[in-house]
């Protein structure tokens, strides 16, 4: 068994990079590899495999002195060998068509491949004594190549093409110094304690997976990784890559062990992706140490790293991907980590660091060195408990990048706090900065530099570039917003209000004037009732939203709201501010109360509602609208699909809005509208406001032939027309547009519904 300690260049060190470090760092592996090759060559029995015979399936084995050929007649076969090595000028050919051959070495010699192994199908090589592909050795298969010191006791599972469990006590290694190519399949190197690659592994249409574990599950997947390690008491294992790994997907796993992914400047781990596999790299060290280095690439995809200890070597570590996710118990951004994060962000890779607080760690994130980049990539630092930016450290972006600093990442109300002793510099950025901390924690802003020319993205509902939010993690937190109705709040997770009766947040005496960002979470099963009619006039999760108040990126699902005097909506009773990217489902209605206004989302809108929708059923006594009961403000890029049924003959009903004295643009309605004696129509009941020429309704599902306003009959569409994007003049269905038309949909949806 080969042992190797991290070379001097692999330890964290803040000194400038020295060219001698790269050379020195290679010496231990080179020495170990030469020693390994000599040892394997001395112990390997012969220059061609010997003593082979089929124990399952059918075939024949022949040799002409330098070439040994395995002709397999069955789709799958199992061959037991006394020894399996290939000399430098020799060749082993598996003529197994598109089938698979499992080769089990039962003798006492390791397998040393210094020549060539080729196969038309898949080859599994199992040798508990160890496997080495030498520097000039070549393995080339059209299907899978599996090299493992762990064995499977179940030949039937292999013969039937079922998932294989590989296990064993061998302490021998699997080492590749040469070239392994799988043209149409996968490459797997598996051992209990040690796997090393200092050569080239290529699987352009499959996965390349290296695993160190006492037990491994190997299964088939055409879209995802295929090796799953089973943790055990191994005393730790070691997985080292210093060569090139290139495949559609790459997976390096060590159960309770260590991974050193230390490719040099000219080597890399590359996941190139295919039509069925996204480019994805997994580096998972379990309870061990992960030390990533060199270039790690996931073309158009994701790099996931997870380990108890994550450290970056001196030198350049760069991740090229759409997304780089890091999960570890606690994390310190030192000089090496800062260089790696900055370099990767600069290539356009967004980074998400999450600490878990496992194994008794603090779960904190400490930013001790500055992080800076240009471009649109985003950085998220989510701490299990506290997040600290040290004095003198600067986090800065020039471009359109976003920054999210979060404490209490698990939404436990654990008092997680943010302490910024440094500088957040977004003066040259058009992105946004969010700082999220527990409502029971603290926040210190430090130095915050914003861009005076910053403007919010259209339809985003953003009003400030740099914003600190208190996290709402429970129903109690939600109701405690009333203690500071001018504060900024964000949902830390979905909030289930089952069993609670909620009072509206804000009223006409003291409206909600802060910011509430749902962060794409929902409030579930909320029953909302007015508790004091002498003070409250409007009912909804938020009773009254003042002129500076903002609600965005939030949903209220399976909500129920009833009687009010001024307006009732599941999300808001009265909106004088802005609501963006919001939705509601459930029931908005009452029995026995005259003079009330009900909307699926908002009862009375005096401000702005944009890019929002509701499927709530609306049934009130006065003005009833699928989205808004009474609109005096503006509604844009929104829709309603819920039924509208006034409960009295004096009630008014519109598929989108009850009474419209404001403006409505680029919106539509599809919900059934029940006719009463008073006006009921497809879009609005009536009103003196304006309806844009890009407002539509489904004549079939609403049951209404007229819009209720000035729209021509041609804006009333059939359900078939509603499912055709071409029917909606002026709607942007492109990648950056507000709208999307999913396959099979009967009407457009907002793009954020598809993306979140």
XYZ file of C-alpha atoms in Angstrom:
756
model
C 0.000 0.000 0.000
C 1.274 3.451 -0.920
C 1.257 6.151 1.673
C 1.590 9.817 0.839
C 1.369 12.961 2.936
C 0.441 16.326 1.455
C 3.525 17.906 -0.036
C 4.877 21.117 1.379
C 3.100 23.111 -1.320
C -0.256 21.603 -0.316
C -0.486 23.268 3.078
C -2.164 26.627 3.553
C 0.459 29.313 3.359
C 0.138 33.015 2.734
C 3.587 33.483 1.129
C 3.780 34.368 -2.601
C 3.831 31.487 -5.024
C 7.325 30.131 -5.774
C 7.874 28.101 -8.979
C 9.935 25.641 -6.924
C 6.852 24.760 -4.901
C 5.118 23.147 -7.880
C 8.181 20.960 -8.565
C 8.641 20.053 -4.921
C 4.975 19.188 -4.544
C 5.243 16.569 -7.296
C 8.207 14.720 -5.782
C 6.357 12.608 -3.174
C 3.831 11.353 -5.718
C 6.510 10.685 -8.336
C 8.610 8.725 -5.860
C 5.581 6.808 -4.631
C 4.495 6.015 -8.193
C 7.932 4.707 -9.187
C 8.111 2.618 -6.053
C 4.616 1.330 -6.718
C 5.412 0.461 -10.353
C 8.584 -1.390 -9.412
C 6.819 -3.279 -6.640
C 3.880 -4.226 -8.856
C 6.170 -5.293 -11.717
C 8.238 -7.469 -9.422
C 5.175 -9.164 -7.964
C 3.017 -9.410 -11.119
C 2.854 -12.982 -12.422
C 3.811 -13.001 -16.126
C 3.246 -10.570 -18.968
C -0.245 -11.773 -19.900
C -3.179 -12.865 -17.744
C -3.040 -16.515 -16.758
C -5.367 -19.283 -15.598
C -8.551 -17.679 -16.879
C -11.823 -19.576 -17.229
C -15.483 -18.599 -17.515
C -17.522 -19.256 -14.375
C -20.639 -17.532 -15.720
C -21.662 -16.859 -19.306
C -19.954 -18.389 -22.320
C -16.760 -17.706 -24.215
C -13.221 -18.768 -25.032
C -9.721 -17.466 -24.253
C -6.829 -17.708 -26.707
C -3.281 -16.356 -26.997
C -0.686 -15.929 -29.771
C 2.159 -15.062 -27.444
C 1.820 -11.266 -27.220
C -1.958 -10.919 -27.529
C -4.566 -12.612 -25.392
C -8.144 -12.542 -26.689
C -11.297 -13.181 -24.684
C -14.127 -14.044 -27.066
C -17.421 -13.779 -25.211
C -20.496 -15.385 -26.746
C -22.996 -14.272 -24.085
C -24.039 -10.709 -23.326
C -22.379 -10.894 -19.907
C -19.711 -13.151 -18.508
C -17.593 -13.737 -15.403
C -13.996 -14.944 -15.727
C -11.797 -16.012 -12.815
C -8.034 -15.578 -13.271
C -4.992 -16.809 -11.398
C -3.247 -13.588 -12.428
C -4.036 -10.582 -14.605
C -1.126 -8.409 -15.766
C -0.093 -7.076 -19.163
C 3.537 -6.537 -20.180
C 4.723 -3.425 -21.977
C 4.500 -4.847 -25.506
C 1.480 -7.047 -24.936
C -2.208 -6.672 -25.625
C -5.389 -8.063 -24.066
C -8.525 -7.894 -26.213
C -12.066 -8.365 -24.920
C -14.258 -9.227 -27.912
C -17.481 -8.925 -25.942
C -19.525 -6.895 -28.449
C -21.564 -4.402 -26.414
C -21.641 -6.732 -23.418
C -19.724 -6.777 -20.137
C -17.069 -9.040 -18.636
C -16.302 -9.241 -14.933
C -12.734 -10.397 -14.275
C -11.913 -11.635 -10.785
C -8.269 -12.266 -9.861
C -8.075 -15.064 -7.301
C -4.274 -15.460 -7.085
C -1.882 -13.594 -4.840
C -0.427 -11.150 -7.374
C -1.494 -7.566 -8.084
C -2.471 -6.534 -11.591
C 0.053 -4.402 -13.458
C -1.014 -3.087 -16.856
C 2.035 -1.782 -18.728
C 0.696 -2.716 -22.157
C -2.751 -2.324 -23.703
C -6.198 -3.539 -22.699
C -9.012 -2.944 -25.190
C -12.664 -3.965 -25.304
C -15.660 -3.519 -27.548
C -17.885 -3.514 -24.457
C -17.361 -3.147 -20.682
C -14.583 -4.599 -18.525
C -14.650 -5.019 -14.747
C -11.271 -5.881 -13.177
C -11.378 -6.936 -9.520
C -8.134 -7.722 -7.715
C -7.882 -7.408 -3.917
C -4.061 -7.403 -4.284
C -4.074 -4.068 -6.070
C -4.249 -2.644 -9.604
C -1.745 -0.423 -11.407
C -1.957 1.079 -14.872
C 1.649 1.955 -15.684
C 2.960 5.114 -17.260
C 2.733 3.691 -20.786
C -0.242 1.495 -20.023
C -3.442 2.036 -21.978
C -6.968 0.882 -21.181
C -9.469 1.574 -23.961
C -13.060 0.331 -23.813
C -16.208 1.219 -25.636
C -18.239 0.583 -22.464
C -17.410 0.770 -18.767
C -14.009 0.181 -17.230
C -14.047 -0.714 -13.525
C -10.854 -1.273 -11.528
C -11.565 -2.301 -7.937
C -9.890 -3.925 -4.966
C -13.381 -4.427 -3.504
C -15.244 -7.524 -4.672
C -18.833 -8.511 -5.281
C -20.002 -11.874 -4.002
C -23.070 -11.914 -6.203
C -22.327 -13.064 -9.747
C -26.058 -13.262 -10.428
C -26.489 -9.521 -9.840
C -23.801 -8.802 -12.402
C -25.149 -11.309 -14.906
C -28.633 -9.799 -14.592
C -27.387 -6.228 -14.979
C -28.439 -5.248 -11.457
C -26.701 -2.734 -9.149
C -23.546 -4.154 -7.556
C -22.432 -3.866 -3.946
C -18.630 -3.955 -3.755
C -16.996 -4.563 -0.382
C -13.834 -5.993 1.142
C -10.962 -5.661 3.614
C -8.110 -5.200 1.136
C -5.667 -2.406 1.944
C -4.142 -2.468 -1.545
C -4.352 0.496 -3.908
C -5.707 1.313 -7.330
C -3.257 3.577 -9.186
C -3.358 5.038 -12.688
C -0.195 6.498 -14.170
C -1.197 5.855 -17.762
C -4.276 6.371 -19.909
C -7.803 5.080 -19.357
C -10.389 5.805 -22.046
C -14.021 4.798 -22.203
C -15.422 5.945 -25.513
C -19.115 5.476 -24.781
C -19.216 4.478 -21.121
C -17.791 5.201 -17.688
C -14.552 4.802 -15.715
C -14.550 3.694 -12.067
C -11.492 3.323 -9.799
C -12.504 1.887 -6.426
C -10.571 0.803 -3.300
C -11.068 0.581 0.426
C -8.183 2.818 1.430
C -6.390 4.348 -1.536
C -7.020 5.471 -5.124
C -4.565 7.604 -7.096
C -4.614 9.127 -10.543
C -1.498 10.727 -11.974
C -2.327 9.884 -15.560
C -5.271 10.553 -17.838
C -8.861 9.370 -17.433
C -11.324 10.103 -20.232
C -15.033 9.270 -20.430
C -16.501 11.923 -22.750
C -19.964 10.372 -22.783
C -20.178 9.048 -19.240
C -18.932 9.502 -15.695
C -15.437 9.222 -14.286
C -15.729 8.224 -10.646
C -13.031 7.526 -8.067
C -14.103 6.196 -4.682
C -12.447 5.171 -1.412
C -14.739 3.307 0.981
C -15.221 -0.094 2.678
C -18.419 -0.577 0.685
C -19.629 0.947 -2.555
C -22.892 0.721 -4.444
C -22.370 0.755 -8.198
C -25.444 1.275 -10.315
C -26.475 2.463 -13.763
C -27.631 5.996 -14.494
C -27.683 7.827 -17.779
C -28.055 11.244 -16.156
C -26.379 11.232 -12.728
C -23.454 9.825 -10.745
C -23.357 6.052 -10.327
C -21.055 5.348 -7.364
C -22.369 5.801 -3.829
C -20.006 5.210 -0.916
C -21.132 3.614 2.327
C -19.341 5.129 5.358
C -17.635 2.781 7.766
C -14.778 2.419 10.236
C -11.938 2.567 7.720
C -9.444 4.564 9.697
C -9.653 7.073 6.863
C -8.774 6.625 3.222
C -6.882 8.653 0.652
C -7.917 9.697 -2.842
C -5.373 11.707 -4.809
C -5.689 13.190 -8.267
C -2.700 14.849 -9.888
C -3.569 14.007 -13.454
C -6.297 14.788 -15.946
C -9.868 13.606 -15.490
C -12.225 14.479 -18.307
C -15.765 13.162 -18.553
C -19.357 14.284 -18.940
C -19.529 14.097 -15.137
C -16.798 13.574 -12.517
C -17.272 12.175 -9.020
C -14.555 11.815 -6.366
C -15.725 10.344 -3.053
C -13.941 9.223 0.101
C -16.038 7.853 2.956
C -14.472 9.098 6.190
C -11.290 9.785 4.227
C -9.316 12.490 2.472
C -9.331 13.849 -1.063
C -6.394 15.719 -2.568
C -7.548 17.015 -5.958
C -4.266 18.673 -6.780
C -4.095 18.890 -10.549
C -1.272 21.139 -11.710
C -1.383 24.067 -14.106
C -1.711 21.906 -17.204
C -3.954 19.274 -15.687
C -7.558 19.576 -14.691
C -10.755 17.926 -13.609
C -13.229 18.602 -16.393
C -16.908 17.712 -16.602
C -17.909 18.552 -20.142
C -21.555 17.474 -20.079
C -23.605 15.744 -22.781
C -27.137 15.925 -24.089
C -28.341 13.787 -21.163
C -25.750 14.588 -18.489
C -25.155 18.068 -17.211
C -21.559 19.002 -16.562
C -21.193 18.122 -12.863
C -18.239 17.545 -10.543
C -18.652 16.044 -7.073
C -15.782 16.111 -4.552
C -17.084 14.542 -1.348
C -14.692 13.657 1.477
C -17.257 12.717 4.123
C -15.694 13.158 7.541
C -12.239 13.720 6.090
C -10.257 16.532 4.468
C -10.763 17.938 0.998
C -7.945 19.898 -0.589
C -8.890 21.057 -4.094
C -6.277 22.562 -6.374
C -5.586 23.412 -9.983
C -8.440 23.843 -12.429
C -11.816 22.210 -11.847
C -14.317 22.645 -14.665
C -17.991 21.790 -15.072
C -19.031 23.151 -18.447
C -22.396 24.831 -18.015
C -22.967 22.923 -14.783
C -22.180 22.574 -11.092
C -19.255 21.726 -8.814
C -20.257 20.311 -5.413
C -17.687 20.004 -2.612
C -18.349 18.558 0.824
C -15.986 17.649 3.653
C -15.471 18.058 7.374
C -12.318 20.036 6.636
C -11.825 22.078 3.497
C -8.494 23.744 2.797
C -6.964 25.282 -0.270
C -3.311 24.769 -1.208
C -0.870 27.551 -1.979
C -1.168 28.517 -5.620
C -4.022 28.738 -8.027
C -7.313 26.936 -7.439
C -9.990 27.892 -9.920
C -13.460 26.507 -10.494
C -15.058 27.105 -13.902
C -18.810 26.352 -13.737
C -22.195 27.971 -13.491
C -22.353 27.145 -9.785
C -19.849 26.066 -7.115
C -21.371 24.743 -3.884
C -19.291 24.175 -0.739
C -20.699 22.434 2.343
C -18.613 22.054 5.494
C -19.167 22.313 9.283
C -17.404 25.685 9.605
C -15.388 27.795 7.201
C -12.664 30.406 7.396
C -11.822 32.512 4.376
C -8.038 32.769 4.684
C -5.668 34.049 1.999
C -5.709 30.795 0.009
C -9.486 30.429 0.153
C -9.959 34.087 -0.775
C -7.769 33.650 -3.850
C -9.715 30.557 -4.898
C -13.104 32.196 -4.399
C -12.067 35.439 -6.100
C -10.533 33.652 -9.095
C -13.569 31.427 -9.559
C -16.062 34.271 -9.229
C -14.008 36.159 -11.785
C -14.506 33.360 -14.337
C -18.290 33.721 -13.994
C -18.787 30.967 -11.414
C -21.343 31.779 -8.729
C -20.303 30.453 -5.301
C -22.459 29.214 -2.426
C -20.750 28.375 0.878
C -22.920 26.663 3.509
C -21.774 25.659 6.984
C -23.649 22.936 8.864
C -22.387 23.166 12.447
C -21.844 19.379 12.458
C -19.384 17.473 14.662
C -19.539 20.026 17.442
C -18.222 22.892 15.304
C -19.337 26.487 15.745
C -20.894 26.536 12.308
C -19.518 30.036 11.830
C -18.111 31.657 8.705
C -15.186 33.990 9.284
C -14.073 36.159 6.373
C -10.518 37.066 7.355
C -9.230 37.894 3.858
C -10.764 40.020 1.156
C -12.775 38.652 -1.770
C -13.069 40.669 -4.955
C -14.142 40.011 -8.521
C -15.430 41.550 -11.717
C -18.505 40.301 -13.548
C -21.994 39.023 -12.866
C -21.268 35.953 -10.711
C -22.845 35.959 -7.237
C -21.444 35.012 -3.835
C -23.538 33.506 -1.034
C -22.059 32.893 2.428
C -24.551 31.057 4.653
C -23.435 30.342 8.209
C -25.107 27.850 10.514
C -24.757 30.404 13.292
C -22.679 33.591 12.982
C -20.968 35.339 10.088
C -18.100 37.735 10.655
C -16.156 39.942 8.255
C -12.881 40.810 9.918
C -11.531 44.292 10.318
C -9.590 45.234 7.206
C -11.267 42.625 4.999
C -13.190 43.848 1.948
C -15.770 42.045 -0.149
C -16.155 43.882 -3.463
C -17.681 43.450 -6.894
C -17.454 45.412 -10.093
C -20.142 44.320 -12.521
C -23.562 42.852 -11.804
C -22.732 40.351 -9.068
C -24.921 39.838 -6.009
C -23.819 39.155 -2.446
C -25.819 37.336 0.221
C -24.529 37.153 3.792
C -26.683 34.946 5.985
C -26.585 33.882 9.601
C -28.788 31.104 11.051
C -28.764 29.328 7.691
C -30.870 26.440 8.999
C -33.626 28.828 10.177
C -33.509 27.581 13.760
C -33.910 30.914 15.559
C -30.483 30.242 17.056
C -29.507 33.892 17.525
C -27.305 33.861 14.440
C -25.730 37.295 13.935
C -23.769 39.218 11.339
C -20.812 41.341 12.392
C -19.132 43.313 9.635
C -15.904 44.831 10.837
C -14.673 45.376 7.308
C -16.046 46.841 4.091
C -18.729 45.777 1.652
C -17.929 47.719 -1.532
C -20.653 47.638 -4.199
C -19.929 51.162 -5.411
C -18.920 49.815 -8.815
C -21.620 47.152 -9.029
C -25.184 47.055 -10.287
C -25.889 43.948 -8.188
C -27.560 43.813 -4.789
C -26.338 42.941 -1.293
C -28.533 41.134 1.241
C -27.570 40.600 4.878
C -29.906 38.205 6.698
C -29.746 37.573 10.429
C -31.900 35.946 13.067
C -34.627 38.109 14.559
C -33.120 37.202 17.945
C -29.590 38.015 16.784
C -27.691 41.212 16.075
C -26.375 43.019 13.030
C -23.489 45.455 12.692
C -23.210 47.006 9.265
C -19.565 48.063 9.146
C -18.650 50.105 6.095
C -21.175 49.813 3.266
C -20.458 51.440 -0.074
C -23.294 51.503 -2.573
C -23.530 52.619 -6.162
C -25.255 56.018 -6.365
C -26.302 55.223 -9.954
C -27.937 51.905 -9.005
C -31.465 51.279 -10.221
C -33.671 48.286 -9.515
C -34.243 45.693 -12.221
C -37.699 45.998 -13.820
C -40.328 43.998 -11.987
C -37.974 43.017 -9.155
C -39.651 45.028 -6.411
C -36.219 46.013 -5.109
C -35.987 49.476 -3.586
C -32.547 49.469 -1.954
C -29.241 48.092 -3.232
C -27.819 47.087 0.158
C -30.365 45.764 2.635
C -30.250 44.013 6.001
C -33.192 41.760 6.892
C -34.378 40.069 10.046
C -35.221 36.428 9.360
C -38.744 35.125 9.878
C -38.457 31.448 10.833
C -41.741 30.787 12.652
C -45.323 31.957 13.072
C -44.218 33.777 16.228
C -41.566 35.648 14.260
C -44.178 36.515 11.654
C -46.542 38.032 14.196
C -43.665 39.878 15.874
C -43.303 42.056 12.784
C -45.985 44.223 14.398
C -43.349 45.338 16.924
C -41.530 47.239 14.180
C -43.700 47.843 11.125
C -40.963 49.910 9.448
C -38.370 47.108 9.578
C -37.001 44.869 6.849
C -37.842 41.171 7.004
C -37.266 38.003 4.978
C -38.634 34.485 5.180
C -35.910 32.063 6.185
C -38.022 29.091 5.095
C -41.633 28.128 4.404
C -43.805 28.922 7.435
C -46.646 26.503 8.228
C -49.420 28.332 10.094
C -51.672 25.298 10.558
C -53.580 25.594 13.823
C -53.013 29.339 14.179
C -55.401 32.238 13.595
C -53.313 35.166 12.395
C -54.084 38.828 12.853
C -53.277 41.133 9.919
C -49.842 42.791 9.992
C -50.365 46.552 9.879
C -53.602 48.568 9.900
C -54.892 51.993 8.934
C -53.473 53.503 12.091
C -49.983 52.075 11.592
C -49.374 50.532 8.186
C -46.487 48.250 7.249
C -43.886 50.559 5.679
C -40.819 48.304 5.554
C -39.659 45.611 3.146
C -40.767 41.989 3.247
C -38.841 39.624 0.978
C -40.154 36.073 0.875
C -36.930 34.821 -0.711
C -39.243 32.612 -2.808
C -40.673 30.941 0.303
C -44.346 30.641 1.264
C -46.639 31.068 4.247
C -48.780 27.930 4.315
C -52.270 27.214 5.631
C -52.811 30.669 7.107
C -56.222 31.529 8.552
C -56.436 35.313 8.832
C -59.067 37.152 10.835
C -59.468 40.635 12.233
C -59.260 40.515 16.006
C -60.183 44.144 16.784
C -62.661 45.851 14.452
C -62.240 49.117 16.342
C -58.674 49.301 14.964
C -58.458 47.028 11.923
C -60.383 47.740 8.735
C -58.624 45.477 6.243
C -57.805 41.803 6.352
C -54.964 39.822 4.820
C -51.624 38.455 5.928
C -50.715 42.136 5.752
C -53.652 44.354 6.674
C -52.389 47.625 5.224
C -49.173 48.182 3.264
C -48.164 51.838 3.423
C -46.800 53.927 0.572
C -43.188 52.918 1.225
C -44.028 49.311 2.030
C -42.876 46.497 -0.275
C -43.811 42.810 -0.473
C -41.918 40.671 -2.986
C -40.960 37.112 -3.902
C -43.530 35.597 -1.551
C -46.559 33.335 -1.626
C -49.447 32.581 0.691
C -50.705 29.103 -0.120
C -53.961 27.513 1.029
C -54.781 30.737 2.842
C -58.164 31.815 4.145
C -59.316 35.380 4.726
C -62.766 36.671 5.651
C -64.775 39.696 6.765
C -63.397 43.223 6.652
C -64.730 46.734 6.087
C -62.254 48.182 3.574
C -60.743 45.235 1.728
C -59.678 41.635 2.068
C -57.062 39.705 0.129
C -55.111 36.620 1.111
C -51.794 38.474 0.877
C -52.924 42.022 1.644
C -56.100 43.849 2.562
C -55.015 47.273 1.273
C -51.860 47.952 -0.732
C -50.613 51.526 -1.016
C -47.046 50.465 -1.777
C -45.623 47.774 -4.044
C -46.252 44.044 -4.440
C -44.022 42.149 -6.871
C -43.528 38.472 -7.697
C -46.207 37.347 -5.271
C -48.929 34.715 -5.400
C -51.809 33.293 -3.396
C -53.986 30.206 -3.289
C -56.939 29.380 -1.059
C -60.223 31.150 -0.319
C -61.052 34.842 -0.007
C -64.685 35.266 0.992
C -67.244 35.878 3.699
C -70.819 35.277 4.584
C -73.293 37.814 5.861
C -71.245 41.047 5.695
C -72.267 43.742 3.195
C -69.990 46.443 1.833
C -66.774 44.476 1.601
C -64.195 44.149 -1.171
C -62.433 40.858 -1.862
C -59.524 39.919 -4.108
C -57.612 36.685 -4.411
C -54.322 38.475 -3.743
C -55.235 42.014 -2.640
C -58.550 43.466 -1.484
C -57.938 47.108 -2.412
C -54.927 48.217 -4.468
C -53.900 51.867 -4.343
C -50.281 51.176 -5.233
C -48.563 48.738 -7.623
C -49.094 45.031 -8.196
C -46.768 43.479 -10.766
C -45.668 40.023 -11.902
C -48.080 38.376 -9.492
C -50.894 35.828 -9.684
C -53.668 34.179 -7.701
C -55.681 30.981 -8.026
C -57.750 31.697 -4.915
C -61.524 31.334 -4.992
C -63.207 34.685 -4.322
C -66.716 35.013 -2.947
C -67.706 38.289 -1.334
C -70.658 40.621 -1.125
C -69.483 43.775 -2.896
C -66.536 44.089 -5.326
C -64.908 40.744 -6.164
C -61.854 40.144 -8.357
C -59.725 37.080 -9.015
C -56.575 39.104 -8.298
C -57.722 42.446 -6.825
C -61.148 43.460 -5.507
C -60.909 47.220 -6.106
C -58.024 48.663 -8.153
C -57.159 52.363 -7.895
C -53.468 51.855 -8.639
C -51.616 49.889 -11.325
C -51.579 46.195 -12.159
C -49.013 44.877 -14.653
C -47.823 41.476 -15.889
C -50.187 39.594 -13.602
C -53.018 37.076 -13.848
C -55.776 35.243 -11.983
C -57.121 31.713 -12.440
C -59.452 31.385 -9.431
C -63.241 31.373 -9.539
C -65.179 34.561 -8.747
C -68.743 34.269 -7.406
C -70.409 37.222 -5.631
C -72.645 35.909 -2.877
C -75.389 38.522 -3.306
C -77.169 39.853 -6.348
C -75.757 43.263 -5.454
C -72.201 41.996 -5.812
C -69.845 42.758 -8.689
C -67.407 40.271 -10.195
C -64.468 40.355 -12.608
C -62.112 37.528 -13.516
C -59.126 39.784 -12.720
C -60.493 42.845 -10.874
C -63.872 43.723 -9.375
C -63.911 47.502 -9.854
C -61.126 49.155 -11.860
C -60.478 52.856 -11.426
C -56.759 52.436 -12.033
C -54.698 50.889 -14.844
C -54.217 47.278 -15.940
C -51.636 46.178 -18.504
C -50.220 42.889 -19.827
C -52.473 40.739 -17.659
C -55.192 38.119 -18.088
C -57.872 36.049 -16.325
C -59.038 32.452 -16.788
C -61.147 31.685 -13.697
C -64.889 30.985 -13.842
C -66.974 34.107 -13.170
C -70.462 33.411 -11.881
C -73.115 35.770 -13.267
C -75.392 37.620 -10.872
C -77.892 40.429 -11.364
C -75.140 43.039 -11.057
C -72.203 43.237 -13.551
C -69.919 40.218 -13.915
C -67.376 40.016 -16.744
C -64.230 38.272 -17.909
C -61.706 40.934 -16.809
C -63.459 43.569 -14.641
C -66.976 44.103 -13.381
C -66.850 47.801 -14.312
C -64.824 50.962 -13.702
C -63.524 54.173 -15.229
C -59.899 53.062 -15.280
C -57.816 51.978 -18.278
C -57.324 48.524 -19.733
C -54.277 48.037 -21.944
C -54.648 46.430 -25.332
C -52.494 43.564 -23.971
C -55.113 42.431 -21.408
C -56.925 39.166 -22.202
C -59.401 36.678 -20.811
C -60.402 33.087 -21.583
C -63.979 33.195 -22.830
C -64.467 29.478 -22.316
C -63.195 29.042 -18.778
C -64.515 32.363 -17.456
C -67.889 31.805 -19.125
C -67.921 35.494 -20.037
C -68.211 36.964 -23.528
C -67.251 40.533 -22.555
C -64.278 42.034 -20.735
C -66.342 44.504 -18.724
C -64.238 47.390 -20.037
C -63.174 48.885 -23.344
C -61.430 45.806 -24.713
C -62.581 44.451 -28.059
C -64.147 41.016 -28.260
C -60.975 39.756 -29.973
C -59.133 40.008 -26.650
C -61.378 37.241 -25.445
C -59.467 34.080 -26.340
C -60.386 30.423 -26.496
C -58.492 28.028 -24.247
C -56.583 26.790 -27.297
C -55.547 30.369 -28.098
C -54.568 30.955 -24.460
C -52.048 28.108 -24.752
C -50.347 29.732 -27.752
C -47.718 32.371 -26.947
C -48.398 34.022 -30.301
C -51.844 35.099 -29.026
C -50.313 37.524 -26.517
C -49.167 40.686 -28.261
C -46.309 42.424 -26.504
C -45.577 39.604 -24.040
C -41.871 38.716 -23.847
C -41.434 34.938 -23.711
C -37.674 35.109 -24.292
C -35.003 34.034 -21.744
C -34.969 37.462 -20.088
C -38.671 38.150 -20.468
C -41.375 38.186 -17.821
C -43.361 35.302 -19.310
C -42.986 31.596 -20.066
C -45.211 29.036 -21.766
C -44.376 25.588 -20.357
C -45.066 22.565 -22.500
C -48.696 21.515 -22.121
C -49.720 24.694 -20.294
C -53.179 26.147 -20.933
C -52.019 29.728 -20.331
C -48.789 31.665 -19.826
C -47.019 31.711 -16.461
C -44.545 34.159 -15.036
C -40.943 33.205 -15.713
C -40.085 33.275 -12.022
C -42.571 30.426 -11.514
C -40.411 28.273 -13.762
C -37.110 29.394 -12.272
C -37.987 29.193 -8.556
